[in-house]
Amino acid sequence: MKLRIASQAFVFLRRQTTNPRYSRPEMSLLRERCTIIPAVFFIFAIAISPVFPQTVTLFKDKNFKHHHCDVQVQGCKPVCDELKSQASSLRGNVDCAHFYRREGCANYMGTWNSSMGPLKNFKHTDAQDSIVSVGDCKQPIGQENSVTFYEHKDYRGRSCTIQVKGCQPMCQELVKRASSAEGNAACLRAYRDPDCQNYAGDLHNLKQGGFWNFKETSLQNYQDSISSVSDCSNSTITFYELYFRHGKKCTIRLNGCQPMCPELHNTVKSVSGLVTCVHMYKGPNCTDFIGTVNSAYFRFFRTTYTVASVEDCGARDADKSLTRPLNLRRPLNDHP
C-alpha cells in the first residue's frame, strides 16, 4: 500500500513536468524535485514497514487443518490456550525453535527448523498433543546427560529431572511411581531401592526417542519401580562358551568398543551380567554388526555366535549435541 502511494505520487509529478503551461526553467526545477520526492517516499515506506519475527504455526489436526495458533519465535512464548497440548501438525519459517511440554519453556522435547520441512502429522511421535510453549534456540534445553521421569505414560503428570552422574535418588514425589522417561542421556541404570540397590535395568540412547510407556511388556521392570538411578560406568558382561553359562568364560568391562577374550576363540553361547543392552560384532573394532544381547540370554536359542568385539548400546552417541529432532518416536521394538 505504501509503495503504491509513492508510485502514484511519482506519476503525478511526472505529468506536471510535461504540462505546456510551465516554462523551461520551471520544468527543470520540477524535474529536479521529481528525482528527490519519489526517493524520499520509497525510503520512508521501507523504513516504516514492520519487520515480523520468525513464526511457527501449530494446527489442531494433521495436514494443517482446523484451528491454528501462530507463535512468534522470540524468547519464550506460550502456545494459544485452545491449542495447548493439542497440536497435531506444524509449519513455519524459523531458523531454529525449541518445543516444550510445560509453561515457561520447561521440559524440553525437541527442536525444529524450516529446513526440516513441514510436519504434517505428529501421530506416532513424541510431539502429539504435547506442545505447551515454544522458544528460540537461546532458551535452555536441560542439563547434559540427564533424564526426566513422568508420573504417567506419554510424558504426563508430575515430572522429575535427574542428571545422570554417579548414584542419584528419584525425586521423592515420584519414588516408585514413574511411568515414562525422556532425556538426552546415552545410558542410565535404574534401581528399585534407594542408594542404587536392587538393579531393575538400563535405559539407553534417550536422544533417539523417549520411553513413553513403562507398562509395555519389555519395560514392565520399570513401571512403578524406580527409586534411584546411576550412570552406566563400570558395567561388565560375561560371555560363556557353552549354553546355560557353563564352560570357559570371558568378562568384559563395557567402555566403548572392546575385543572378545582370545580364550573363547570368538565363539559364545550364553551371557550374564547387569546389562540390558550390548551390541555384538563379527569383526574387530566393532564392525559387521550381529545383534543386541542382554543378561537374560542364558542361552542363545541353540545358536552359536562368532563374536570378535562388543560395545554397550550407549557408546554410539556420535552426536554430542543436547538437542534432538521434534518428530521422534521410539519404535515399540526398540527397547531394552
JSON list of C-alpha atoms in Angstrom, two decimals, residues 10-243:
[
{"chain": "A", "resi": 10, "resn": "PHE", "atom": "CA", "xyz": [5.79, 9.91, -8.84]},
{"chain": "A", "resi": 11, "resn": "VAL", "atom": "CA", "xyz": [3.36, 9.62, -11.79]},
{"chain": "A", "resi": 12, "resn": "PHE", "atom": "CA", "xyz": [1.52, 12.78, -10.77]},
{"chain": "A", "resi": 13, "resn": "LEU", "atom": "CA", "xyz": [4.69, 14.84, -10.53]},
{"chain": "A", "resi": 14, "resn": "ARG", "atom": "CA", "xyz": [5.99, 13.49, -13.82]},
{"chain": "A", "resi": 15, "resn": "ARG", "atom": "CA", "xyz": [2.79, 14.59, -15.56]},
{"chain": "A", "resi": 16, "resn": "GLN", "atom": "CA", "xyz": [3.25, 18.07, -14.21]},
{"chain": "A", "resi": 17, "resn": "THR", "atom": "CA", "xyz": [6.71, 18.33, -15.79]},
{"chain": "A", "resi": 18, "resn": "THR", "atom": "CA", "xyz": [5.21, 17.71, -19.24]},
{"chain": "A", "resi": 19, "resn": "ASN", "atom": "CA", "xyz": [2.49, 20.33, -18.84]},
{"chain": "A", "resi": 20, "resn": "PRO", "atom": "CA", "xyz": [2.96, 23.01, -21.57]},
{"chain": "A", "resi": 21, "resn": "ARG", "atom": "CA", "xyz": [1.84, 25.73, -19.17]},
{"chain": "A", "resi": 22, "resn": "TYR", "atom": "CA", "xyz": [5.22, 25.61, -17.44]},
{"chain": "A", "resi": 23, "resn": "SER", "atom": "CA", "xyz": [8.28, 27.45, -18.76]},
{"chain": "A", "resi": 24, "resn": "ARG", "atom": "CA", "xyz": [11.58, 25.63, -19.34]},
{"chain": "A", "resi": 25, "resn": "PRO", "atom": "CA", "xyz": [13.22, 26.88, -16.08]},
{"chain": "A", "resi": 26, "resn": "GLU", "atom": "CA", "xyz": [10.13, 25.89, -14.12]},
{"chain": "A", "resi": 27, "resn": "MET", "atom": "CA", "xyz": [10.11, 22.47, -15.77]},
{"chain": "A", "resi": 28, "resn": "SER", "atom": "CA", "xyz": [13.80, 21.99, -14.95]},
{"chain": "A", "resi": 29, "resn": "LEU", "atom": "CA", "xyz": [13.14, 22.77, -11.31]},
{"chain": "A", "resi": 30, "resn": "LEU", "atom": "CA", "xyz": [10.22, 20.39, -11.22]},
{"chain": "A", "resi": 31, "resn": "ARG", "atom": "CA", "xyz": [12.32, 17.60, -12.74]},
{"chain": "A", "resi": 32, "resn": "GLU", "atom": "CA", "xyz": [14.93, 18.06, -10.01]},
{"chain": "A", "resi": 33, "resn": "ARG", "atom": "CA", "xyz": [12.23, 17.83, -7.39]},
{"chain": "A", "resi": 34, "resn": "CYS", "atom": "CA", "xyz": [10.75, 14.80, -9.09]},
{"chain": "A", "resi": 35, "resn": "THR", "atom": "CA", "xyz": [14.02, 12.88, -8.72]},
{"chain": "A", "resi": 36, "resn": "ILE", "atom": "CA", "xyz": [14.11, 13.53, -4.98]},
{"chain": "A", "resi": 37, "resn": "ILE", "atom": "CA", "xyz": [10.50, 13.27, -3.83]},
{"chain": "A", "resi": 38, "resn": "PRO", "atom": "CA", "xyz": [9.82, 9.67, -5.04]},
{"chain": "A", "resi": 39, "resn": "ALA", "atom": "CA", "xyz": [13.09, 8.53, -3.50]},
{"chain": "A", "resi": 40, "resn": "VAL", "atom": "CA", "xyz": [12.05, 10.05, -0.18]},
{"chain": "A", "resi": 41, "resn": "PHE", "atom": "CA", "xyz": [8.66, 8.34, -0.41]},
{"chain": "A", "resi": 42, "resn": "PHE", "atom": "CA", "xyz": [10.33, 5.00, -1.16]},
{"chain": "A", "resi": 43, "resn": "ILE", "atom": "CA", "xyz": [12.81, 5.20, 1.72]},
{"chain": "A", "resi": 44, "resn": "PHE", "atom": "CA", "xyz": [10.05, 6.29, 4.09]},
{"chain": "A", "resi": 45, "resn": "ALA", "atom": "CA", "xyz": [7.84, 3.39, 3.05]},
{"chain": "A", "resi": 46, "resn": "ILE", "atom": "CA", "xyz": [10.63, 0.88, 3.63]},
{"chain": "A", "resi": 47, "resn": "ALA", "atom": "CA", "xyz": [11.56, 2.41, 6.98]},
{"chain": "A", "resi": 48, "resn": "ILE", "atom": "CA", "xyz": [8.09, 2.20, 8.47]},
{"chain": "A", "resi": 49, "resn": "SER", "atom": "CA", "xyz": [7.29, -1.29, 7.16]},
{"chain": "A", "resi": 50, "resn": "PRO", "atom": "CA", "xyz": [7.07, -3.73, 10.13]},
{"chain": "A", "resi": 51, "resn": "VAL", "atom": "CA", "xyz": [9.66, -6.49, 10.46]},
{"chain": "A", "resi": 52, "resn": "PHE", "atom": "CA", "xyz": [7.85, -9.65, 11.55]},
{"chain": "A", "resi": 53, "resn": "PRO", "atom": "CA", "xyz": [9.75, -12.08, 13.79]},
{"chain": "A", "resi": 54, "resn": "GLN", "atom": "CA", "xyz": [10.06, -15.70, 12.76]},
{"chain": "A", "resi": 55, "resn": "THR", "atom": "CA", "xyz": [6.88, -17.68, 13.33]},
{"chain": "A", "resi": 56, "resn": "VAL", "atom": "CA", "xyz": [5.71, -21.26, 13.69]},
{"chain": "A", "resi": 57, "resn": "THR", "atom": "CA", "xyz": [2.09, -22.20, 13.14]},
{"chain": "A", "resi": 58, "resn": "LEU", "atom": "CA", "xyz": [0.61, -25.11, 15.11]},
{"chain": "A", "resi": 59, "resn": "PHE", "atom": "CA", "xyz": [-2.55, -26.85, 13.90]},
{"chain": "A", "resi": 60, "resn": "LYS", "atom": "CA", "xyz": [-5.09, -28.85, 15.90]},
{"chain": "A", "resi": 61, "resn": "ASP", "atom": "CA", "xyz": [-5.44, -31.51, 13.20]},
{"chain": "A", "resi": 62, "resn": "LYS", "atom": "CA", "xyz": [-2.99, -33.24, 10.88]},
{"chain": "A", "resi": 63, "resn": "ASN", "atom": "CA", "xyz": [-2.28, -31.80, 7.42]},
{"chain": "A", "resi": 64, "resn": "PHE", "atom": "CA", "xyz": [-2.52, -28.21, 8.75]},
{"chain": "A", "resi": 65, "resn": "LYS", "atom": "CA", "xyz": [-6.29, -28.28, 9.29]},
{"chain": "A", "resi": 66, "resn": "HIS", "atom": "CA", "xyz": [-8.81, -26.95, 11.83]},
{"chain": "A", "resi": 67, "resn": "HIS", "atom": "CA", "xyz": [-7.83, -24.38, 14.48]},
{"chain": "A", "resi": 68, "resn": "HIS", "atom": "CA", "xyz": [-4.32, -22.97, 14.34]},
{"chain": "A", "resi": 69, "resn": "CYS", "atom": "CA", "xyz": [-2.00, -20.90, 16.53]},
{"chain": "A", "resi": 70, "resn": "ASP", "atom": "CA", "xyz": [0.76, -18.58, 15.27]},
{"chain": "A", "resi": 71, "resn": "VAL", "atom": "CA", "xyz": [3.67, -18.35, 17.70]},
{"chain": "A", "resi": 72, "resn": "GLN", "atom": "CA", "xyz": [6.37, -15.72, 17.21]},
{"chain": "A", "resi": 73, "resn": "VAL", "atom": "CA", "xyz": [9.67, -17.42, 18.00]},
{"chain": "A", "resi": 74, "resn": "GLN", "atom": "CA", "xyz": [11.35, -14.74, 20.05]},
{"chain": "A", "resi": 75, "resn": "GLY", "atom": "CA", "xyz": [12.35, -15.56, 23.59]},
{"chain": "A", "resi": 76, "resn": "CYS", "atom": "CA", "xyz": [9.90, -17.98, 25.23]},
{"chain": "A", "resi": 77, "resn": "LYS", "atom": "CA", "xyz": [6.24, -17.89, 24.17]},
{"chain": "A", "resi": 78, "resn": "PRO", "atom": "CA", "xyz": [3.18, -19.88, 25.30]},
{"chain": "A", "resi": 79, "resn": "VAL", "atom": "CA", "xyz": [1.00, -21.76, 22.85]},
{"chain": "A", "resi": 80, "resn": "CYS", "atom": "CA", "xyz": [-2.51, -20.33, 22.41]},
{"chain": "A", "resi": 81, "resn": "ASP", "atom": "CA", "xyz": [-4.82, -21.64, 25.14]},
{"chain": "A", "resi": 82, "resn": "GLU", "atom": "CA", "xyz": [-7.05, -23.53, 22.71]},
{"chain": "A", "resi": 83, "resn": "LEU", "atom": "CA", "xyz": [-4.08, -25.48, 21.30]},
{"chain": "A", "resi": 84, "resn": "LYS", "atom": "CA", "xyz": [-2.04, -26.23, 24.42]},
{"chain": "A", "resi": 85, "resn": "SER", "atom": "CA", "xyz": [-1.20, -29.94, 24.38]},
{"chain": "A", "resi": 86, "resn": "GLN", "atom": "CA", "xyz": [-3.46, -30.35, 21.32]},
{"chain": "A", "resi": 87, "resn": "ALA", "atom": "CA", "xyz": [-1.28, -29.69, 18.25]},
{"chain": "A", "resi": 88, "resn": "SER", "atom": "CA", "xyz": [-1.11, -32.36, 15.54]},
{"chain": "A", "resi": 89, "resn": "SER", "atom": "CA", "xyz": [0.87, -30.63, 12.75]},
{"chain": "A", "resi": 90, "resn": "LEU", "atom": "CA", "xyz": [3.26, -27.72, 12.28]},
{"chain": "A", "resi": 91, "resn": "ARG", "atom": "CA", "xyz": [4.83, -25.44, 9.70]},
{"chain": "A", "resi": 92, "resn": "GLY", "atom": "CA", "xyz": [6.65, -22.12, 9.75]},
{"chain": "A", "resi": 93, "resn": "ASN", "atom": "CA", "xyz": [9.63, -20.06, 8.69]},
{"chain": "A", "resi": 94, "resn": "VAL", "atom": "CA", "xyz": [12.01, -20.30, 11.65]},
{"chain": "A", "resi": 95, "resn": "ASP", "atom": "CA", "xyz": [15.75, -20.87, 11.62]},
{"chain": "A", "resi": 96, "resn": "CYS", "atom": "CA", "xyz": [15.58, -22.73, 14.95]},
{"chain": "A", "resi": 97, "resn": "ALA", "atom": "CA", "xyz": [12.87, -23.34, 17.56]},
{"chain": "A", "resi": 98, "resn": "HIS", "atom": "CA", "xyz": [12.74, -25.44, 20.73]},
{"chain": "A", "resi": 99, "resn": "PHE", "atom": "CA", "xyz": [9.48, -27.05, 21.90]},
{"chain": "A", "resi": 100, "resn": "TYR", "atom": "CA", "xyz": [8.48, -27.79, 25.50]},
{"chain": "A", "resi": 101, "resn": "ARG", "atom": "CA", "xyz": [5.89, -29.81, 27.45]},
{"chain": "A", "resi": 102, "resn": "ARG", "atom": "CA", "xyz": [5.49, -27.22, 30.22]},
{"chain": "A", "resi": 103, "resn": "GLU", "atom": "CA", "xyz": [4.87, -23.48, 30.57]},
{"chain": "A", "resi": 104, "resn": "GLY", "atom": "CA", "xyz": [7.88, -21.18, 30.58]},
{"chain": "A", "resi": 105, "resn": "CYS", "atom": "CA", "xyz": [9.93, -23.37, 28.25]},
{"chain": "A", "resi": 106, "resn": "ALA", "atom": "CA", "xyz": [10.36, -26.20, 30.76]},
{"chain": "A", "resi": 107, "resn": "ASN", "atom": "CA", "xyz": [10.67, -29.91, 29.94]},
{"chain": "A", "resi": 108, "resn": "TYR", "atom": "CA", "xyz": [12.30, -29.70, 26.52]},
{"chain": "A", "resi": 109, "resn": "MET", "atom": "CA", "xyz": [11.03, -32.25, 23.97]},
{"chain": "A", "resi": 110, "resn": "GLY", "atom": "CA", "xyz": [12.68, -31.38, 20.65]},
{"chain": "A", "resi": 111, "resn": "THR", "atom": "CA", "xyz": [13.91, -28.88, 18.07]},
{"chain": "A", "resi": 112, "resn": "TRP", "atom": "CA", "xyz": [12.63, -27.95, 14.60]},
{"chain": "A", "resi": 113, "resn": "ASN", "atom": "CA", "xyz": [13.56, -25.55, 11.80]},
{"chain": "A", "resi": 114, "resn": "SER", "atom": "CA", "xyz": [12.02, -24.81, 8.41]},
{"chain": "A", "resi": 115, "resn": "SER", "atom": "CA", "xyz": [14.79, -26.67, 6.55]},
{"chain": "A", "resi": 116, "resn": "MET", "atom": "CA", "xyz": [13.40, -29.88, 8.10]},
{"chain": "A", "resi": 117, "resn": "GLY", "atom": "CA", "xyz": [10.15, -29.33, 6.19]},
{"chain": "A", "resi": 118, "resn": "PRO", "atom": "CA", "xyz": [6.57, -29.05, 7.49]},
{"chain": "A", "resi": 119, "resn": "LEU", "atom": "CA", "xyz": [5.45, -31.74, 9.93]},
{"chain": "A", "resi": 120, "resn": "LYS", "atom": "CA", "xyz": [2.11, -32.91, 8.54]},
{"chain": "A", "resi": 121, "resn": "ASN", "atom": "CA", "xyz": [1.20, -35.42, 11.23]},
{"chain": "A", "resi": 122, "resn": "PHE", "atom": "CA", "xyz": [2.52, -35.76, 14.79]},
{"chain": "A", "resi": 123, "resn": "LYS", "atom": "CA", "xyz": [0.86, -39.15, 15.22]},
{"chain": "A", "resi": 124, "resn": "HIS", "atom": "CA", "xyz": [3.34, -41.77, 16.43]},
{"chain": "A", "resi": 125, "resn": "THR", "atom": "CA", "xyz": [5.78, -39.04, 17.53]},
{"chain": "A", "resi": 126, "resn": "ASP", "atom": "CA", "xyz": [6.51, -37.65, 20.99]},
{"chain": "A", "resi": 127, "resn": "ALA", "atom": "CA", "xyz": [5.13, -34.23, 19.94]},
{"chain": "A", "resi": 128, "resn": "GLN", "atom": "CA", "xyz": [1.49, -35.38, 19.54]},
{"chain": "A", "resi": 129, "resn": "ASP", "atom": "CA", "xyz": [-0.81, -33.40, 21.87]},
{"chain": "A", "resi": 130, "resn": "SER", "atom": "CA", "xyz": [2.21, -32.27, 23.90]},
{"chain": "A", "resi": 131, "resn": "ILE", "atom": "CA", "xyz": [3.44, -28.77, 22.94]},
{"chain": "A", "resi": 132, "resn": "VAL", "atom": "CA", "xyz": [2.74, -26.12, 25.60]},
{"chain": "A", "resi": 133, "resn": "SER", "atom": "CA", "xyz": [5.43, -23.49, 24.94]},
{"chain": "A", "resi": 134, "resn": "VAL", "atom": "CA", "xyz": [7.88, -22.58, 22.17]},
{"chain": "A", "resi": 135, "resn": "GLY", "atom": "CA", "xyz": [11.24, -20.82, 22.42]},
{"chain": "A", "resi": 136, "resn": "ASP", "atom": "CA", "xyz": [14.01, -19.58, 20.21]},
{"chain": "A", "resi": 137, "resn": "CYS", "atom": "CA", "xyz": [17.20, -21.60, 20.36]},
{"chain": "A", "resi": 138, "resn": "LYS", "atom": "CA", "xyz": [18.69, -19.41, 23.06]},
{"chain": "A", "resi": 139, "resn": "GLN", "atom": "CA", "xyz": [16.26, -20.99, 25.52]},
{"chain": "A", "resi": 140, "resn": "PRO", "atom": "CA", "xyz": [17.53, -23.75, 27.85]},
{"chain": "A", "resi": 141, "resn": "ILE", "atom": "CA", "xyz": [17.09, -27.41, 26.97]},
{"chain": "A", "resi": 142, "resn": "GLY", "atom": "CA", "xyz": [18.16, -29.08, 30.20]},
{"chain": "A", "resi": 143, "resn": "GLN", "atom": "CA", "xyz": [21.31, -30.48, 31.68]},
{"chain": "A", "resi": 144, "resn": "GLU", "atom": "CA", "xyz": [23.81, -32.60, 29.83]},
{"chain": "A", "resi": 145, "resn": "ASN", "atom": "CA", "xyz": [23.37, -36.37, 30.24]},
{"chain": "A", "resi": 146, "resn": "SER", "atom": "CA", "xyz": [20.03, -36.04, 32.01]},
{"chain": "A", "resi": 147, "resn": "VAL", "atom": "CA", "xyz": [16.73, -37.91, 32.17]},
{"chain": "A", "resi": 148, "resn": "THR", "atom": "CA", "xyz": [13.20, -36.72, 33.02]},
{"chain": "A", "resi": 149, "resn": "PHE", "atom": "CA", "xyz": [10.77, -39.22, 34.54]},
{"chain": "A", "resi": 150, "resn": "TYR", "atom": "CA", "xyz": [6.99, -38.70, 34.41]},
{"chain": "A", "resi": 151, "resn": "GLU", "atom": "CA", "xyz": [4.21, -39.96, 36.63]},
{"chain": "A", "resi": 152, "resn": "HIS", "atom": "CA", "xyz": [2.04, -41.13, 33.73]},
{"chain": "A", "resi": 153, "resn": "LYS", "atom": "CA", "xyz": [2.61, -42.57, 30.27]},
{"chain": "A", "resi": 154, "resn": "ASP", "atom": "CA", "xyz": [3.16, -40.25, 27.28]},
{"chain": "A", "resi": 155, "resn": "TYR", "atom": "CA", "xyz": [5.20, -37.90, 29.49]},
{"chain": "A", "resi": 156, "resn": "ARG", "atom": "CA", "xyz": [2.27, -36.58, 31.52]},
{"chain": "A", "resi": 157, "resn": "GLY", "atom": "CA", "xyz": [1.70, -35.77, 35.16]},
{"chain": "A", "resi": 158, "resn": "ARG", "atom": "CA", "xyz": [4.36, -34.75, 37.65]},
{"chain": "A", "resi": 159, "resn": "SER", "atom": "CA", "xyz": [7.96, -34.89, 36.47]},
{"chain": "A", "resi": 160, "resn": "CYS", "atom": "CA", "xyz": [11.44, -35.37, 37.91]},
{"chain": "A", "resi": 161, "resn": "THR", "atom": "CA", "xyz": [14.65, -34.38, 36.07]},
{"chain": "A", "resi": 162, "resn": "ILE", "atom": "CA", "xyz": [17.90, -36.04, 37.16]},
{"chain": "A", "resi": 163, "resn": "GLN", "atom": "CA", "xyz": [21.44, -35.52, 35.89]},
{"chain": "A", "resi": 164, "resn": "VAL", "atom": "CA", "xyz": [22.88, -39.00, 35.40]},
{"chain": "A", "resi": 165, "resn": "LYS", "atom": "CA", "xyz": [26.15, -38.81, 37.30]},
{"chain": "A", "resi": 166, "resn": "GLY", "atom": "CA", "xyz": [27.06, -41.38, 39.91]},
{"chain": "A", "resi": 167, "resn": "CYS", "atom": "CA", "xyz": [24.16, -42.62, 42.06]},
{"chain": "A", "resi": 168, "resn": "GLN", "atom": "CA", "xyz": [21.17, -40.26, 42.22]},
{"chain": "A", "resi": 169, "resn": "PRO", "atom": "CA", "xyz": [17.84, -40.63, 44.08]},
{"chain": "A", "resi": 170, "resn": "MET", "atom": "CA", "xyz": [14.48, -40.32, 42.35]},
{"chain": "A", "resi": 171, "resn": "CYS", "atom": "CA", "xyz": [12.54, -37.18, 43.34]},
{"chain": "A", "resi": 172, "resn": "GLN", "atom": "CA", "xyz": [10.54, -38.05, 46.45]},
{"chain": "A", "resi": 173, "resn": "GLU", "atom": "CA", "xyz": [7.14, -37.49, 44.81]},
{"chain": "A", "resi": 174, "resn": "LEU", "atom": "CA", "xyz": [7.96, -39.99, 42.04]},
{"chain": "A", "resi": 175, "resn": "VAL", "atom": "CA", "xyz": [9.66, -42.77, 44.02]},
{"chain": "A", "resi": 176, "resn": "LYS", "atom": "CA", "xyz": [8.28, -46.00, 42.53]},
{"chain": "A", "resi": 177, "resn": "ARG", "atom": "CA", "xyz": [5.69, -44.00, 40.58]},
{"chain": "A", "resi": 178, "resn": "ALA", "atom": "CA", "xyz": [7.37, -43.31, 37.21]},
{"chain": "A", "resi": 179, "resn": "SER", "atom": "CA", "xyz": [5.58, -44.47, 34.04]},
{"chain": "A", "resi": 180, "resn": "SER", "atom": "CA", "xyz": [7.65, -42.87, 31.23]},
{"chain": "A", "resi": 181, "resn": "ALA", "atom": "CA", "xyz": [11.01, -41.18, 30.65]},
{"chain": "A", "resi": 182, "resn": "GLU", "atom": "CA", "xyz": [12.82, -38.99, 28.13]},
{"chain": "A", "resi": 183, "resn": "GLY", "atom": "CA", "xyz": [16.07, -37.00, 28.02]},
{"chain": "A", "resi": 184, "resn": "ASN", "atom": "CA", "xyz": [19.49, -36.86, 26.41]},
{"chain": "A", "resi": 185, "resn": "ALA", "atom": "CA", "xyz": [21.41, -39.45, 28.45]},
{"chain": "A", "resi": 186, "resn": "ALA", "atom": "CA", "xyz": [23.30, -42.07, 26.46]},
{"chain": "A", "resi": 187, "resn": "CYS", "atom": "CA", "xyz": [22.73, -44.70, 29.16]},
{"chain": "A", "resi": 188, "resn": "LEU", "atom": "CA", "xyz": [21.38, -44.88, 32.70]},
{"chain": "A", "resi": 189, "resn": "ARG", "atom": "CA", "xyz": [20.92, -47.71, 35.16]},
{"chain": "A", "resi": 190, "resn": "ALA", "atom": "CA", "xyz": [17.68, -47.94, 37.17]},
{"chain": "A", "resi": 191, "resn": "TYR", "atom": "CA", "xyz": [17.23, -49.48, 40.64]},
{"chain": "A", "resi": 192, "resn": "ARG", "atom": "CA", "xyz": [14.22, -50.49, 42.72]},
{"chain": "A", "resi": 193, "resn": "ASP", "atom": "CA", "xyz": [15.77, -49.44, 46.06]},
{"chain": "A", "resi": 194, "resn": "PRO", "atom": "CA", "xyz": [17.47, -46.24, 47.25]},
{"chain": "A", "resi": 195, "resn": "ASP", "atom": "CA", "xyz": [21.26, -45.92, 47.08]},
{"chain": "A", "resi": 196, "resn": "CYS", "atom": "CA", "xyz": [21.30, -47.80, 43.75]},
{"chain": "A", "resi": 197, "resn": "GLN", "atom": "CA", "xyz": [20.44, -51.24, 45.09]},
{"chain": "A", "resi": 198, "resn": "ASN", "atom": "CA", "xyz": [18.25, -53.97, 43.52]},
{"chain": "A", "resi": 199, "resn": "TYR", "atom": "CA", "xyz": [19.01, -53.43, 39.82]},
{"chain": "A", "resi": 200, "resn": "ALA", "atom": "CA", "xyz": [15.98, -53.10, 37.51]},
{"chain": "A", "resi": 201, "resn": "GLY", "atom": "CA", "xyz": [17.58, -52.48, 34.12]},
{"chain": "A", "resi": 202, "resn": "ASP", "atom": "CA", "xyz": [19.14, -49.93, 31.76]},
{"chain": "A", "resi": 203, "resn": "LEU", "atom": "CA", "xyz": [17.61, -47.21, 29.60]},
{"chain": "A", "resi": 204, "resn": "HIS", "atom": "CA", "xyz": [19.82, -46.21, 26.68]},
{"chain": "A", "resi": 205, "resn": "ASN", "atom": "CA", "xyz": [20.08, -43.68, 23.83]},
{"chain": "A", "resi": 206, "resn": "LEU", "atom": "CA", "xyz": [17.30, -41.39, 25.04]},
{"chain": "A", "resi": 207, "resn": "LYS", "atom": "CA", "xyz": [18.11, -38.90, 22.27]},
{"chain": "A", "resi": 208, "resn": "GLN", "atom": "CA", "xyz": [16.72, -41.44, 19.81]},
{"chain": "A", "resi": 209, "resn": "GLY", "atom": "CA", "xyz": [13.34, -41.07, 21.50]},
{"chain": "A", "resi": 210, "resn": "GLY", "atom": "CA", "xyz": [11.84, -41.43, 24.94]},
{"chain": "A", "resi": 211, "resn": "PHE", "atom": "CA", "xyz": [10.35, -44.47, 26.67]},
{"chain": "A", "resi": 212, "resn": "TRP", "atom": "CA", "xyz": [6.73, -43.39, 26.59]},
{"chain": "A", "resi": 213, "resn": "ASN", "atom": "CA", "xyz": [5.01, -46.25, 28.43]},
{"chain": "A", "resi": 214, "resn": "PHE", "atom": "CA", "xyz": [6.69, -48.47, 31.01]},
{"chain": "A", "resi": 215, "resn": "LYS", "atom": "CA", "xyz": [3.64, -50.76, 31.01]},
{"chain": "A", "resi": 216, "resn": "GLU", "atom": "CA", "xyz": [4.74, -52.24, 27.70]},
{"chain": "A", "resi": 217, "resn": "THR", "atom": "CA", "xyz": [5.80, -55.86, 28.06]},
{"chain": "A", "resi": 218, "resn": "SER", "atom": "CA", "xyz": [9.51, -55.17, 27.57]},
{"chain": "A", "resi": 219, "resn": "LEU", "atom": "CA", "xyz": [9.54, -52.30, 30.10]},
{"chain": "A", "resi": 220, "resn": "GLN", "atom": "CA", "xyz": [7.44, -53.66, 32.96]},
{"chain": "A", "resi": 221, "resn": "ASN", "atom": "CA", "xyz": [10.50, -53.87, 35.21]},
{"chain": "A", "resi": 222, "resn": "TYR", "atom": "CA", "xyz": [10.48, -50.07, 35.39]},
{"chain": "A", "resi": 223, "resn": "GLN", "atom": "CA", "xyz": [6.76, -49.39, 35.95]},
{"chain": "A", "resi": 224, "resn": "ASP", "atom": "CA", "xyz": [6.22, -48.01, 39.49]},
{"chain": "A", "resi": 225, "resn": "SER", "atom": "CA", "xyz": [9.63, -49.45, 40.45]},
{"chain": "A", "resi": 226, "resn": "ILE", "atom": "CA", "xyz": [12.42, -46.86, 40.18]},
{"chain": "A", "resi": 227, "resn": "SER", "atom": "CA", "xyz": [13.83, -45.35, 43.39]},
{"chain": "A", "resi": 228, "resn": "SER", "atom": "CA", "xyz": [17.31, -44.36, 42.18]},
{"chain": "A", "resi": 229, "resn": "VAL", "atom": "CA", "xyz": [19.47, -44.22, 39.04]},
{"chain": "A", "resi": 230, "resn": "SER", "atom": "CA", "xyz": [23.16, -44.22, 38.17]},
{"chain": "A", "resi": 231, "resn": "ASP", "atom": "CA", "xyz": [25.34, -43.86, 35.11]},
{"chain": "A", "resi": 232, "resn": "CYS", "atom": "CA", "xyz": [26.41, -46.98, 33.24]},
{"chain": "A", "resi": 233, "resn": "SER", "atom": "CA", "xyz": [30.11, -46.77, 34.04]},
{"chain": "A", "resi": 234, "resn": "ASN", "atom": "CA", "xyz": [31.90, -49.88, 35.27]},
{"chain": "A", "resi": 235, "resn": "SER", "atom": "CA", "xyz": [29.35, -52.21, 33.68]},
{"chain": "A", "resi": 236, "resn": "THR", "atom": "CA", "xyz": [30.55, -55.70, 32.81]},
{"chain": "A", "resi": 237, "resn": "ILE", "atom": "CA", "xyz": [29.21, -58.60, 30.77]},
{"chain": "A", "resi": 238, "resn": "THR", "atom": "CA", "xyz": [30.39, -62.21, 30.83]},
{"chain": "A", "resi": 239, "resn": "PHE", "atom": "CA", "xyz": [30.27, -64.47, 27.76]},
{"chain": "A", "resi": 240, "resn": "TYR", "atom": "CA", "xyz": [30.40, -68.29, 28.02]},
{"chain": "A", "resi": 241, "resn": "GLU", "atom": "CA", "xyz": [31.50, -70.91, 25.52]},
{"chain": "A", "resi": 242, "resn": "LEU", "atom": "CA", "xyz": [28.55, -73.21, 26.44]},
{"chain": "A", "resi": 243, "resn": "TYR", "atom": "CA", "xyz": [24.82, -72.87, 26.99]}
]
